[in-house]
PDB file of C-alpha atoms in Angstrom:
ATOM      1  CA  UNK A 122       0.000   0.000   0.000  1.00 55.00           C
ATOM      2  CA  UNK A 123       1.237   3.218  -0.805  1.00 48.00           C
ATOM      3  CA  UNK A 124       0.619   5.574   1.958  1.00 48.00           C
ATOM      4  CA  UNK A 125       0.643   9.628   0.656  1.00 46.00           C
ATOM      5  CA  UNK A 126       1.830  10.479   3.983  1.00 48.00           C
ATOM      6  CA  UNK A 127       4.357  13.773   4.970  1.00 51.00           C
ATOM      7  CA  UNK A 128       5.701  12.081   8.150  1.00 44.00           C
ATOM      8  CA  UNK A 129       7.789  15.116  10.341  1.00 41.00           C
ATOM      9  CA  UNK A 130      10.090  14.668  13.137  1.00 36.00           C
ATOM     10  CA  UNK A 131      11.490  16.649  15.524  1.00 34.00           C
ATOM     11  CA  UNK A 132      10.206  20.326  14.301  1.00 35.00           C
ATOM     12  CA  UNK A 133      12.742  22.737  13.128  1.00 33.00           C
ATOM     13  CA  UNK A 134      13.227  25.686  15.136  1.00 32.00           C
ATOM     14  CA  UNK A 135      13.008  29.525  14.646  1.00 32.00           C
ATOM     15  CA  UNK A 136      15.698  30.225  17.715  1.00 35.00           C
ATOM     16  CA  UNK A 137      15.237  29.508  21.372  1.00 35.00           C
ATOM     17  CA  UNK A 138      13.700  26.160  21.038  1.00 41.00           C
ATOM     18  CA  UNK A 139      10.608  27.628  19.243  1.00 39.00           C
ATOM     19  CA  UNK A 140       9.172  25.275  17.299  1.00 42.00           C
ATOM     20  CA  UNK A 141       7.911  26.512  13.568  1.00 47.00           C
ATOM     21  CA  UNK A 142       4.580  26.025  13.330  1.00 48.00           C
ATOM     22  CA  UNK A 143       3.159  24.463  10.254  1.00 75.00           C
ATOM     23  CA  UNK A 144       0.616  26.523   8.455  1.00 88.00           C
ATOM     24  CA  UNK A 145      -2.619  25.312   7.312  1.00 95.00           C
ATOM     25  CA  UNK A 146      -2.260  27.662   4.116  1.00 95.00           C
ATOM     26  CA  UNK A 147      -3.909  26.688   0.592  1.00 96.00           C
ATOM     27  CA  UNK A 148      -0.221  24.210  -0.325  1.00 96.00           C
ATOM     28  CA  UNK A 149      -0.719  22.611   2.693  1.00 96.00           C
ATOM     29  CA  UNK A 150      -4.832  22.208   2.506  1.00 97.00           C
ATOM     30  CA  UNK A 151      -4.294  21.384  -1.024  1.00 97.00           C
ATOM     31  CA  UNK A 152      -1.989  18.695   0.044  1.00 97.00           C
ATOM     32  CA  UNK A 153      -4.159  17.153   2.754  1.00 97.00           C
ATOM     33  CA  UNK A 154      -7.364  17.409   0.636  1.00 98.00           C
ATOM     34  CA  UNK A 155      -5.591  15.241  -1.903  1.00 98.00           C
ATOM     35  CA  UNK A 156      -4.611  12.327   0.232  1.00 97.00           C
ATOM     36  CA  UNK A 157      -1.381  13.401   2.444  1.00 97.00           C
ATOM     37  CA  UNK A 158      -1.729  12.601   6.093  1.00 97.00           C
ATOM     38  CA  UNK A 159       0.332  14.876   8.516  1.00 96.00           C
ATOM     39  CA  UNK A 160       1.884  13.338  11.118  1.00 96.00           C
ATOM     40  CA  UNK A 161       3.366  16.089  13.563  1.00 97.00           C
ATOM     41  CA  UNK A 162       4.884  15.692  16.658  1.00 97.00           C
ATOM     42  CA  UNK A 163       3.726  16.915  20.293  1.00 98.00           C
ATOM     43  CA  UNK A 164       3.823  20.978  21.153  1.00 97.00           C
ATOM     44  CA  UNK A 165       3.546  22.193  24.074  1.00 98.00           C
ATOM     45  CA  UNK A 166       0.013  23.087  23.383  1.00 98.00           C
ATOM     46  CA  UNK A 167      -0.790  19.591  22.463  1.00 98.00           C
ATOM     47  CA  UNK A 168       0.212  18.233  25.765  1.00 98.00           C
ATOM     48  CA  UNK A 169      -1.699  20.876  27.568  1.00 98.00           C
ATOM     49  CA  UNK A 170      -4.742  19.944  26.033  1.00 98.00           C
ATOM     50  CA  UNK A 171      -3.723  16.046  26.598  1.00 98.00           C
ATOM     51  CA  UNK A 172      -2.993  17.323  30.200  1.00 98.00           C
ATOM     52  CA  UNK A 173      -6.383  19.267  30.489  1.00 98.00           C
ATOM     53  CA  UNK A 174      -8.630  16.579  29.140  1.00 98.00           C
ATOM     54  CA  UNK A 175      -7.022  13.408  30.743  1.00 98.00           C
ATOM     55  CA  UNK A 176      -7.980  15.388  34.070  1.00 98.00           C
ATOM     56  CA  UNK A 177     -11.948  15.752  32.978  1.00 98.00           C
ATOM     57  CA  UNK A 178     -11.407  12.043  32.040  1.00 98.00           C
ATOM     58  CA  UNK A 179      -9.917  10.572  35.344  1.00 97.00           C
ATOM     59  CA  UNK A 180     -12.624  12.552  37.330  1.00 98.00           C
ATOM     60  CA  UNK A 181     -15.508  10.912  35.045  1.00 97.00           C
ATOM     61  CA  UNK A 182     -13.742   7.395  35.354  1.00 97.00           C
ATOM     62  CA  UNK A 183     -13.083   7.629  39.319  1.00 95.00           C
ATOM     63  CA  UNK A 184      -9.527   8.515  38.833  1.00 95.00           C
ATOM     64  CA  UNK A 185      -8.735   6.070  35.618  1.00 94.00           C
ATOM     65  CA  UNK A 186      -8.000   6.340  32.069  1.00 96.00           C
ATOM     66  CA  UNK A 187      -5.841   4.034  30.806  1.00 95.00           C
ATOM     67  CA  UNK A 188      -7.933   1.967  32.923  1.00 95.00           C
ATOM     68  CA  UNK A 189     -11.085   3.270  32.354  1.00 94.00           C
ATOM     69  CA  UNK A 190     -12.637   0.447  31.566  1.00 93.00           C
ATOM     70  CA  UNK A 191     -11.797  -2.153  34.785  1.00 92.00           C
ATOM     71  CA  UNK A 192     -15.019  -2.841  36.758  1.00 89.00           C
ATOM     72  CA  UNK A 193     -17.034  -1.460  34.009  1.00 91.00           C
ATOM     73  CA  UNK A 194     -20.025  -2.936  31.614  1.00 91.00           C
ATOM     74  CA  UNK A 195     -20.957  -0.904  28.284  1.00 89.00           C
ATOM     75  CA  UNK A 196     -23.229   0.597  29.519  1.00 89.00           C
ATOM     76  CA  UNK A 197     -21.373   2.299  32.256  1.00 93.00           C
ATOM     77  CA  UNK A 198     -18.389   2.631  30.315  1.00 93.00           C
ATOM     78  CA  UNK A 199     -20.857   4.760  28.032  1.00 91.00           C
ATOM     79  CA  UNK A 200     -22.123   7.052  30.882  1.00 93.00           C
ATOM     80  CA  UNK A 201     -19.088   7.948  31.982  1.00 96.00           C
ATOM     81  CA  UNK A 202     -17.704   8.795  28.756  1.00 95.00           C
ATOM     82  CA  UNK A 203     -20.867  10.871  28.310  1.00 94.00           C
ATOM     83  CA  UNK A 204     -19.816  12.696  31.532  1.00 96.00           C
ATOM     84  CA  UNK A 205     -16.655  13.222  30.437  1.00 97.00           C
ATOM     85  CA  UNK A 206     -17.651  14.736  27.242  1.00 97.00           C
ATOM     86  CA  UNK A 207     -20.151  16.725  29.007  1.00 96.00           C
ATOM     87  CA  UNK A 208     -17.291  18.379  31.046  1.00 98.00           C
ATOM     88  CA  UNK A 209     -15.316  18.986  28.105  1.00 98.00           C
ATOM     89  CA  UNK A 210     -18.054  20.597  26.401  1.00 96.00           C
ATOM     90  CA  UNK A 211     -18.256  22.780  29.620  1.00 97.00           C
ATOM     91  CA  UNK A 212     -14.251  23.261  29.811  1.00 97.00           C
ATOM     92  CA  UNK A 213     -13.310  26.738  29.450  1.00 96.00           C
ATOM     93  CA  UNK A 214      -9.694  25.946  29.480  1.00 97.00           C
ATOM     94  CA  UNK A 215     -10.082  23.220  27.882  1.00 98.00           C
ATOM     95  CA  UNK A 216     -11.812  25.564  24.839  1.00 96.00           C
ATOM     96  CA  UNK A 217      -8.935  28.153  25.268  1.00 96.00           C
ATOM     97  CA  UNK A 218      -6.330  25.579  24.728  1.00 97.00           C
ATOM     98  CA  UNK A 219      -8.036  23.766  21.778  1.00 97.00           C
ATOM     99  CA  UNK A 220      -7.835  26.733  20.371  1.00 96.00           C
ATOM    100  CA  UNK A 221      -4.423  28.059  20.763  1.00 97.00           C
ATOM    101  CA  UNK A 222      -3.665  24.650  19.215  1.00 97.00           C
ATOM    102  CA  UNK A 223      -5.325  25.170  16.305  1.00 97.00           C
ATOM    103  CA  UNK A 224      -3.573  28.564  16.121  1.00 96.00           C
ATOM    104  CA  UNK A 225      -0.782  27.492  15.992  1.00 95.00           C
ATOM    105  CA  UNK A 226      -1.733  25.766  12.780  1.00 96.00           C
ATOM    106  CA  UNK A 227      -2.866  28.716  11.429  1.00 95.00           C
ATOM    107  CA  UNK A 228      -6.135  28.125  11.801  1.00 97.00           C
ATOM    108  CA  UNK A 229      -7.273  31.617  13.304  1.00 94.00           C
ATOM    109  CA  UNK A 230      -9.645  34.540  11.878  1.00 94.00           C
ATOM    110  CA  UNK A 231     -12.889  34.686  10.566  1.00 94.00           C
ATOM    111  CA  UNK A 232     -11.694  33.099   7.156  1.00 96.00           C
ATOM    112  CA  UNK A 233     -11.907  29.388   9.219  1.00 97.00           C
ATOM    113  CA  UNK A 234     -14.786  27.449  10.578  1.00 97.00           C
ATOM    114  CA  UNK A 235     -14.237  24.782  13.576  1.00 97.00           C
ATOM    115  CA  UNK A 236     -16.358  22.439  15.428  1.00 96.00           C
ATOM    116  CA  UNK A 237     -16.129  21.728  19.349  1.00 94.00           C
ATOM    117  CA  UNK A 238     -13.409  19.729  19.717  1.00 97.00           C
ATOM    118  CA  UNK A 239     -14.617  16.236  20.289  1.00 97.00           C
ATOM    119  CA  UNK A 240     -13.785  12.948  22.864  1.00 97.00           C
ATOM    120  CA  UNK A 241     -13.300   9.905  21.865  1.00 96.00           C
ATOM    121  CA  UNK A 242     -12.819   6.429  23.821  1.00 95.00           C
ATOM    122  CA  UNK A 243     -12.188   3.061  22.687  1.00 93.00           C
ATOM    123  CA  UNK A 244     -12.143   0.300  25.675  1.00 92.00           C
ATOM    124  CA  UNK A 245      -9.976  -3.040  25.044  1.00 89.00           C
ATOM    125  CA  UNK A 246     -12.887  -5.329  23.316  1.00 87.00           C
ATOM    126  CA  UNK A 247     -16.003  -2.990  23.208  1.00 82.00           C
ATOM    127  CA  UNK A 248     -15.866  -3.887  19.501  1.00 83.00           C
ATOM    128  CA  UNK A 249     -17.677  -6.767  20.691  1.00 81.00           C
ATOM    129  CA  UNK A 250     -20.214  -5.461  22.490  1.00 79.00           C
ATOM    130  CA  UNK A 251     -24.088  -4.773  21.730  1.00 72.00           C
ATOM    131  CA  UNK A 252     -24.491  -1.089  21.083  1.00 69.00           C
ATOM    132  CA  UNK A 253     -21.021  -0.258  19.802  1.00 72.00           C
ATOM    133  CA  UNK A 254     -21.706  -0.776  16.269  1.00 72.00           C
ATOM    134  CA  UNK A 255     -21.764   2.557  15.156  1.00 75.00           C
ATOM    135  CA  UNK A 256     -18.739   3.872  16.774  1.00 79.00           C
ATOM    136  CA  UNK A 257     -16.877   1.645  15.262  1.00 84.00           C
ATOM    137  CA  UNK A 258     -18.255   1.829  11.556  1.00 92.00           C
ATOM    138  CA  UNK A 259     -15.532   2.827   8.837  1.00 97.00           C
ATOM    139  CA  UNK A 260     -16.983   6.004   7.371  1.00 97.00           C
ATOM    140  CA  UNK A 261     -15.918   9.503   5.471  1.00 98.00           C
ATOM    141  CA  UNK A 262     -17.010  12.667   7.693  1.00 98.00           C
ATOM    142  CA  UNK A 263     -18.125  13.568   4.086  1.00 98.00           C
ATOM    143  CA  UNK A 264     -21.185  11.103   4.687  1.00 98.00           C
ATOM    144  CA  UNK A 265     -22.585  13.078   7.212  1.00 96.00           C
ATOM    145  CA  UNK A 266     -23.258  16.151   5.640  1.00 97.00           C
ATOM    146  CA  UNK A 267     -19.657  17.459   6.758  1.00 97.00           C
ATOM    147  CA  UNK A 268     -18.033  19.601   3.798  1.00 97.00           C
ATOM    148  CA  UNK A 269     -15.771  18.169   1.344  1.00 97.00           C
ATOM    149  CA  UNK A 270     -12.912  20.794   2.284  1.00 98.00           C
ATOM    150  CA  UNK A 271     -12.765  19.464   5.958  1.00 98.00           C
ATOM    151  CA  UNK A 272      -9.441  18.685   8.157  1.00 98.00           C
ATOM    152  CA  UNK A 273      -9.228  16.689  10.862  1.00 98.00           C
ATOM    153  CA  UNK A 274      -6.795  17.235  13.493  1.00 98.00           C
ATOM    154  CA  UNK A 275      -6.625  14.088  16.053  1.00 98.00           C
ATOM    155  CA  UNK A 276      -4.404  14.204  19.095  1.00 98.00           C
ATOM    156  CA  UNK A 277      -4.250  10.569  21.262  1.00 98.00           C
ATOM    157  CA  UNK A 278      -4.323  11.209  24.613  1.00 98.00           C
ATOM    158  CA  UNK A 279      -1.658   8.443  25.274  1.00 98.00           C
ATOM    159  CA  UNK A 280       0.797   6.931  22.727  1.00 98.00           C
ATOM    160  CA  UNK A 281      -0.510   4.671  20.393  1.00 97.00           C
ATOM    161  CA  UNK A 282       0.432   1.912  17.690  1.00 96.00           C
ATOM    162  CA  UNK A 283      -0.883  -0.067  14.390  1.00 94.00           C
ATOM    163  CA  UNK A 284      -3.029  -2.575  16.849  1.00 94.00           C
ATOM    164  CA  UNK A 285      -4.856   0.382  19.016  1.00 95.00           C
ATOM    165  CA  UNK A 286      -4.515   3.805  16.588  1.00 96.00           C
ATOM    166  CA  UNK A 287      -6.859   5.076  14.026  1.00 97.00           C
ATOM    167  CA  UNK A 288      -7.545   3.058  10.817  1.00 97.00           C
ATOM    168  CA  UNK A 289      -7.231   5.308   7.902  1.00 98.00           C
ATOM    169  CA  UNK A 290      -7.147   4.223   3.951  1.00 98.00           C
ATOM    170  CA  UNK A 291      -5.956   6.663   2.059  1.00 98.00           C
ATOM    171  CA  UNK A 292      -5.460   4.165  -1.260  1.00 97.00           C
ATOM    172  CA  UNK A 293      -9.641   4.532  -1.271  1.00 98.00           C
ATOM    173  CA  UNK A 294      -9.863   8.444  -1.462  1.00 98.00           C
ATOM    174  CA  UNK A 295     -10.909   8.468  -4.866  1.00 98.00           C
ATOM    175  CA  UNK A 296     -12.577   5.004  -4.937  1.00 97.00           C
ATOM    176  CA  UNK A 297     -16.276   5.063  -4.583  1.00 98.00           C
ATOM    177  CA  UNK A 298     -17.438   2.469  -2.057  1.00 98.00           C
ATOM    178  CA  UNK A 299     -20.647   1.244  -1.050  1.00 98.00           C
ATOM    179  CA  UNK A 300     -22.200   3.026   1.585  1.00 98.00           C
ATOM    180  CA  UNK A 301     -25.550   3.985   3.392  1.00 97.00           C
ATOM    181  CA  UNK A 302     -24.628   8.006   3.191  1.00 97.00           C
ATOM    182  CA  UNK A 303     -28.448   8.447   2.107  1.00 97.00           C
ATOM    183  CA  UNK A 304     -29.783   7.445   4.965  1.00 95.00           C
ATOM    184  CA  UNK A 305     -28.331  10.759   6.879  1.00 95.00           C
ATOM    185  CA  UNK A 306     -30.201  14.034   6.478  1.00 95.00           C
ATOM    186  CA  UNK A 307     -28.322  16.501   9.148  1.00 93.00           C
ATOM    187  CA  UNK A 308     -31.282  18.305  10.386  1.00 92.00           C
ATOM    188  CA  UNK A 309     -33.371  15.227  11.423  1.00 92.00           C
ATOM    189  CA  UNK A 310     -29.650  14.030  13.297  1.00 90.00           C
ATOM    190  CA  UNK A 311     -29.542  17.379  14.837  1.00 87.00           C
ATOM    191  CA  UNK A 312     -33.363  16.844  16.379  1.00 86.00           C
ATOM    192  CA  UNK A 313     -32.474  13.784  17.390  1.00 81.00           C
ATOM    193  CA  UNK A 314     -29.635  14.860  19.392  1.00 70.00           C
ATOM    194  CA  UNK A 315     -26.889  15.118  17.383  1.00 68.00           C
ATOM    195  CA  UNK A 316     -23.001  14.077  17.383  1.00 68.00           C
ATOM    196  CA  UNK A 317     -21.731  12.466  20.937  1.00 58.00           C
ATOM    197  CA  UNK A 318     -25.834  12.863  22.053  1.00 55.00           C
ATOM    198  CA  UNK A 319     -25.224  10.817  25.104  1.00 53.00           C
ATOM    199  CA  UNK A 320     -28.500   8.528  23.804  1.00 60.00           C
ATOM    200  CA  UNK A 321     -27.564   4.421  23.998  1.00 55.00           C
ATOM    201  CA  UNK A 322     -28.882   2.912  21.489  1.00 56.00           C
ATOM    202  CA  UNK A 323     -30.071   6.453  19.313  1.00 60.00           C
ATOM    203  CA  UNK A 324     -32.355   6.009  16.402  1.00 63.00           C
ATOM    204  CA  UNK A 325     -30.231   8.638  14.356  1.00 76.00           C
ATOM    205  CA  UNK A 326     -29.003   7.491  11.192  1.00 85.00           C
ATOM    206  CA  UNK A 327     -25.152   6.839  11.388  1.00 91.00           C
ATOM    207  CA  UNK A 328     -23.557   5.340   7.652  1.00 95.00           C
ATOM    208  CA  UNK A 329     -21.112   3.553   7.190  1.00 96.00           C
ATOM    209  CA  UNK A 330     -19.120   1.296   5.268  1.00 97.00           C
ATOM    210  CA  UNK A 331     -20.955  -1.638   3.491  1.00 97.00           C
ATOM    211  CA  UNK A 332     -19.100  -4.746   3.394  1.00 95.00           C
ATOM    212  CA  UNK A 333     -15.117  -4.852   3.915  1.00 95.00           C
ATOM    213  CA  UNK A 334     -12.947  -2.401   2.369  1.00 96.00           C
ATOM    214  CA  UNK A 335     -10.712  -3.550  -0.782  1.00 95.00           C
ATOM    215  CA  UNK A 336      -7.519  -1.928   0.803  1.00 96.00           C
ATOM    216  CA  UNK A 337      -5.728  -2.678   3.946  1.00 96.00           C
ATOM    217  CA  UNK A 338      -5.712   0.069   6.769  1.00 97.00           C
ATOM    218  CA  UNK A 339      -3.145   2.675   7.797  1.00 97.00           C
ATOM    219  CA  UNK A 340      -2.533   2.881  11.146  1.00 97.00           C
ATOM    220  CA  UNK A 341       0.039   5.484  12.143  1.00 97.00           C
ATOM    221  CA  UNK A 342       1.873   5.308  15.382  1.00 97.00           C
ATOM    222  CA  UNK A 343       1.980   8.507  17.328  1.00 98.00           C
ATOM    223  CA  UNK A 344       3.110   9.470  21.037  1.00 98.00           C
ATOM    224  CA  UNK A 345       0.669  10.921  23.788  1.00 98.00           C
ATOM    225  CA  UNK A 346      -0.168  14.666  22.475  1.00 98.00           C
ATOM    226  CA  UNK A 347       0.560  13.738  18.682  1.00 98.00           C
ATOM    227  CA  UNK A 348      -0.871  15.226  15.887  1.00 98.00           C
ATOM    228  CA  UNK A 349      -2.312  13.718  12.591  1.00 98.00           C
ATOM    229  CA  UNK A 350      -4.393  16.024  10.322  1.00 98.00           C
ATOM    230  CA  UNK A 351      -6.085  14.538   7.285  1.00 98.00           C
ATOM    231  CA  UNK A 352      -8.885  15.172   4.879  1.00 98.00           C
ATOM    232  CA  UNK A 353     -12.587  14.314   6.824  1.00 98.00           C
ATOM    233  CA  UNK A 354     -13.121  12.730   3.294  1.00 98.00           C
ATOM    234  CA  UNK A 355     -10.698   9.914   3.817  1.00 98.00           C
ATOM    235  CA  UNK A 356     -11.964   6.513   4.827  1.00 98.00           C
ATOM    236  CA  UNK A 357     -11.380   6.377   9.040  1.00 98.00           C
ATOM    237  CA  UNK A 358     -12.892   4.774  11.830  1.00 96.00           C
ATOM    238  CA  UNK A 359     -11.300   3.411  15.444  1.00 95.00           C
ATOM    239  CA  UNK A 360      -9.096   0.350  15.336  1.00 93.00           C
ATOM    240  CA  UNK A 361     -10.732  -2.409  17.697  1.00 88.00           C
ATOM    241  CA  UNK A 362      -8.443  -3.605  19.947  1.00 89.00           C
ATOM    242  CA  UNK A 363      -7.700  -5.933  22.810  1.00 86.00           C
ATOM    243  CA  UNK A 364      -4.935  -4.013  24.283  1.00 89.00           C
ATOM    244  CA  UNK A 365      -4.849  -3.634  27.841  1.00 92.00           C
ATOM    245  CA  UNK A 366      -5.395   0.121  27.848  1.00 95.00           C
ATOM    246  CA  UNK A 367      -8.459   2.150  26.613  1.00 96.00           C
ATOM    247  CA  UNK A 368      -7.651   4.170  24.217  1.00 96.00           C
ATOM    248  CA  UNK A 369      -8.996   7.762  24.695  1.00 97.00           C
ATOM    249  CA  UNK A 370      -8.097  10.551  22.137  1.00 98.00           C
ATOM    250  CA  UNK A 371      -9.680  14.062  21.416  1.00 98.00           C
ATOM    251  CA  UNK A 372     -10.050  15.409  17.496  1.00 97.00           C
ATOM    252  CA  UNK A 373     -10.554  19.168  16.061  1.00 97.00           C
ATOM    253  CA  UNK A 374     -12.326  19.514  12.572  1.00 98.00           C
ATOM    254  CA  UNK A 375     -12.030  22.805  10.504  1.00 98.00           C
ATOM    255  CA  UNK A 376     -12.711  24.262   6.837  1.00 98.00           C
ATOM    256  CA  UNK A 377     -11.444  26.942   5.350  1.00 98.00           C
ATOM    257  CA  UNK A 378     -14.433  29.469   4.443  1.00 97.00           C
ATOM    258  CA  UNK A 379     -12.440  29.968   1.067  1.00 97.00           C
ATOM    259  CA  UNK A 380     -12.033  26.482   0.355  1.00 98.00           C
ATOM    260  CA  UNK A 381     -15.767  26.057   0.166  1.00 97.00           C
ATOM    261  CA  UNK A 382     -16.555  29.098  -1.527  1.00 97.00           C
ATOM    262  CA  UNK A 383     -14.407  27.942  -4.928  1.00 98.00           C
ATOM    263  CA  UNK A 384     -15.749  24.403  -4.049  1.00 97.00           C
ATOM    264  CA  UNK A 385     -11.838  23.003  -3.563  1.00 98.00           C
ATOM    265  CA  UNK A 386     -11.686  20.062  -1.562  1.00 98.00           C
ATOM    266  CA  UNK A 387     -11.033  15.971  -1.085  1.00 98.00           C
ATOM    267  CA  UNK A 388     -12.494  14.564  -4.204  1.00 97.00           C
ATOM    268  CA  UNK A 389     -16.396  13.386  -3.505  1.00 96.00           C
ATOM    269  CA  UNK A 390     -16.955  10.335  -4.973  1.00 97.00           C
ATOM    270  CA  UNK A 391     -20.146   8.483  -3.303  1.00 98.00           C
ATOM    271  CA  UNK A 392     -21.654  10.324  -0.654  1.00 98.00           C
ATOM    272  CA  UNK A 393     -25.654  10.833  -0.547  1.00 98.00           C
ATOM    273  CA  UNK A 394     -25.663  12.863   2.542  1.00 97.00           C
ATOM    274  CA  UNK A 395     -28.241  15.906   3.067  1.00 96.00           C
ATOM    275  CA  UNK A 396     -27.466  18.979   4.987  1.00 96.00           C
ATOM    276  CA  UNK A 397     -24.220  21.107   5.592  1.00 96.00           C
ATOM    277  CA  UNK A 398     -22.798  19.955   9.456  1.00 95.00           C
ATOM    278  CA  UNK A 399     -20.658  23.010   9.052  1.00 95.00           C
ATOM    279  CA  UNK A 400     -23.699  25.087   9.869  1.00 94.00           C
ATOM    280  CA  UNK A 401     -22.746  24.449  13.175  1.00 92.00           C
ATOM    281  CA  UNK A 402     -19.479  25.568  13.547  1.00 95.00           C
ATOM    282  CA  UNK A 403     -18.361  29.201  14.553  1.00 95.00           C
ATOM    283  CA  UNK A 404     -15.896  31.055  13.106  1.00 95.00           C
ATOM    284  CA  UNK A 405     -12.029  31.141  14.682  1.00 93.00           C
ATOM    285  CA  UNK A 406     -12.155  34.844  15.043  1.00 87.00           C
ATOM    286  CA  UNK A 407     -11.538  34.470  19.015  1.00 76.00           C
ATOM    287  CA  UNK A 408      -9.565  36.622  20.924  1.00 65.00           C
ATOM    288  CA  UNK A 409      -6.797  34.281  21.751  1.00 56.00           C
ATOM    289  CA  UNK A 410      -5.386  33.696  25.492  1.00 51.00           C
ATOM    290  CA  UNK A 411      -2.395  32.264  26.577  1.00 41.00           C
ATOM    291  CA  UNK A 412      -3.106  28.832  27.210  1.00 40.00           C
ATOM    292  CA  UNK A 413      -2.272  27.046  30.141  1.00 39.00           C
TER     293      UNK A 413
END
């Protein structure tokens, strides 16, 4: 498999160990919308956040996270993970730093859109369990109703590998799959709660996937507080596991205002979604804080 991947090490630096940031401009979006996956290591501001959610985390799991899931069913597993995205929600620091993060990818002004940043958590073996099905589903962010010109930006909360990361396939970018994308119109998902709703078992309308895809996954290995940006378009979905740890990790999605104006993006080659998702994003034109 040929990966189009721009893997970066250590970051250069612009003096006293400041790292250069790298800027989300129209190259690098270009880039990114046409398959490359940027793997980036940790800033300062990545570890903050890491260090800021893991906190809202341990005090929704009683004081675990890698362990989240000892002494736990699904179904409390699920609660607490709804608490703990409840908090985040709720997080003013947490917002602050998310931000300031994204900043430092350039991704500031009114010319950028970006959605609350969002929690995810994968326990060792809930790919087995009743209910779990659609957090697990490969799917493009493209089939529901999020724009074609969409970035992700997913940070792990602790270091992960190619049997517990995310499952990306970029060889099936431009390869139309088989998929239940027409299922999803966004405003009916929005009035029945939503993204992360908190609802077990929600009658919303989540595609995915049909069948097995025809390419073998990526999964990248990054530290705690790493960063991996790709296109939303681009085949993803968590990696089941039966690691020892749960695997929590929080993720950042953002369009360029421009980039949907001229209608540049990730090629769109089968979804049937209805809606625009990014209706519900605000603009980046906060007046940044130090974070921290």
């Amino acid at each position: 498999m040929t990966v189009p991947t721009r893997m970066l090490g250590a970051p250069e630096t612009q003096g006293a160990n400041e790292p250069r940031p790298h800027r989300m401009g129209l190259a690098q979006r270009r880039a990114i919308h046409a398959g490359a996956c940027l793997v980036l290591p940790p800033s300062a501001t990545s570890e903050a956040l890491v260090g800021t959610v893991r906190g809202l985390v341990a005090a929704a799991f009683d004081g675990q996270v890698e362990h989240a899931h000892h002494g736990r069913d699904d179904a409390a597993f699920f609660q607490a993970l709804t608490r703990a995205r409840a908090a985040l929600d709720a997080d003013a620091g947490a917002t602050r730093i998310g931000r300031a993060l994204l900043a430092e990818l350039g991704v500031t002004g009114p010319g950028f859109l970006v959605d609350r940043i969002r929690l995810r958590g994968v326990a060792p073996g809930g790919h087995r369990a009743l209910g779990t099905r659609d957090a697990y589903a490969l799917h493009r962010d493209t089939w529901y109703a999020n724009p074609r010109a969409q970035i992700n930006l997913w940070v792990p909360l602790r270091a992960v590998g190619r049997l517990d990361g995310l499952s990306l396939f970029p060889d099936l970018l431009r390869w139309p799959l088989r998929n239940d994308s027409e299922r999803f119109d966004h405003g009916v998902f929005q009035a029945q709660g939503g993204f992360q709703s908190g609802v077990p078992r929600s009658p919303a309308a989540y595609p995915r996937l049909l069948g097995v895809p025809p390419r073998p996954a990526w999964v990248p290995a990054l530290p705690r507080a790493g960063r991996l940006l790709f296109a939303g378009a681009q085949l993803h979905g968590p990696t089941p596991h039966d690691e020892s740890e749960t695997r929590f990790s929080v993720d950042l999605r953002f369009v360029a205002l421009s980039d949907m104006r001229l209608r540049r993006g990730a090629p769109q080659v089968d979804d049937r979604s209805r809606g625009d998702a990014s209706n519900a994003y605000v603009a980046a034109s906060w007046d940044l804080e130090v974070a921290g």
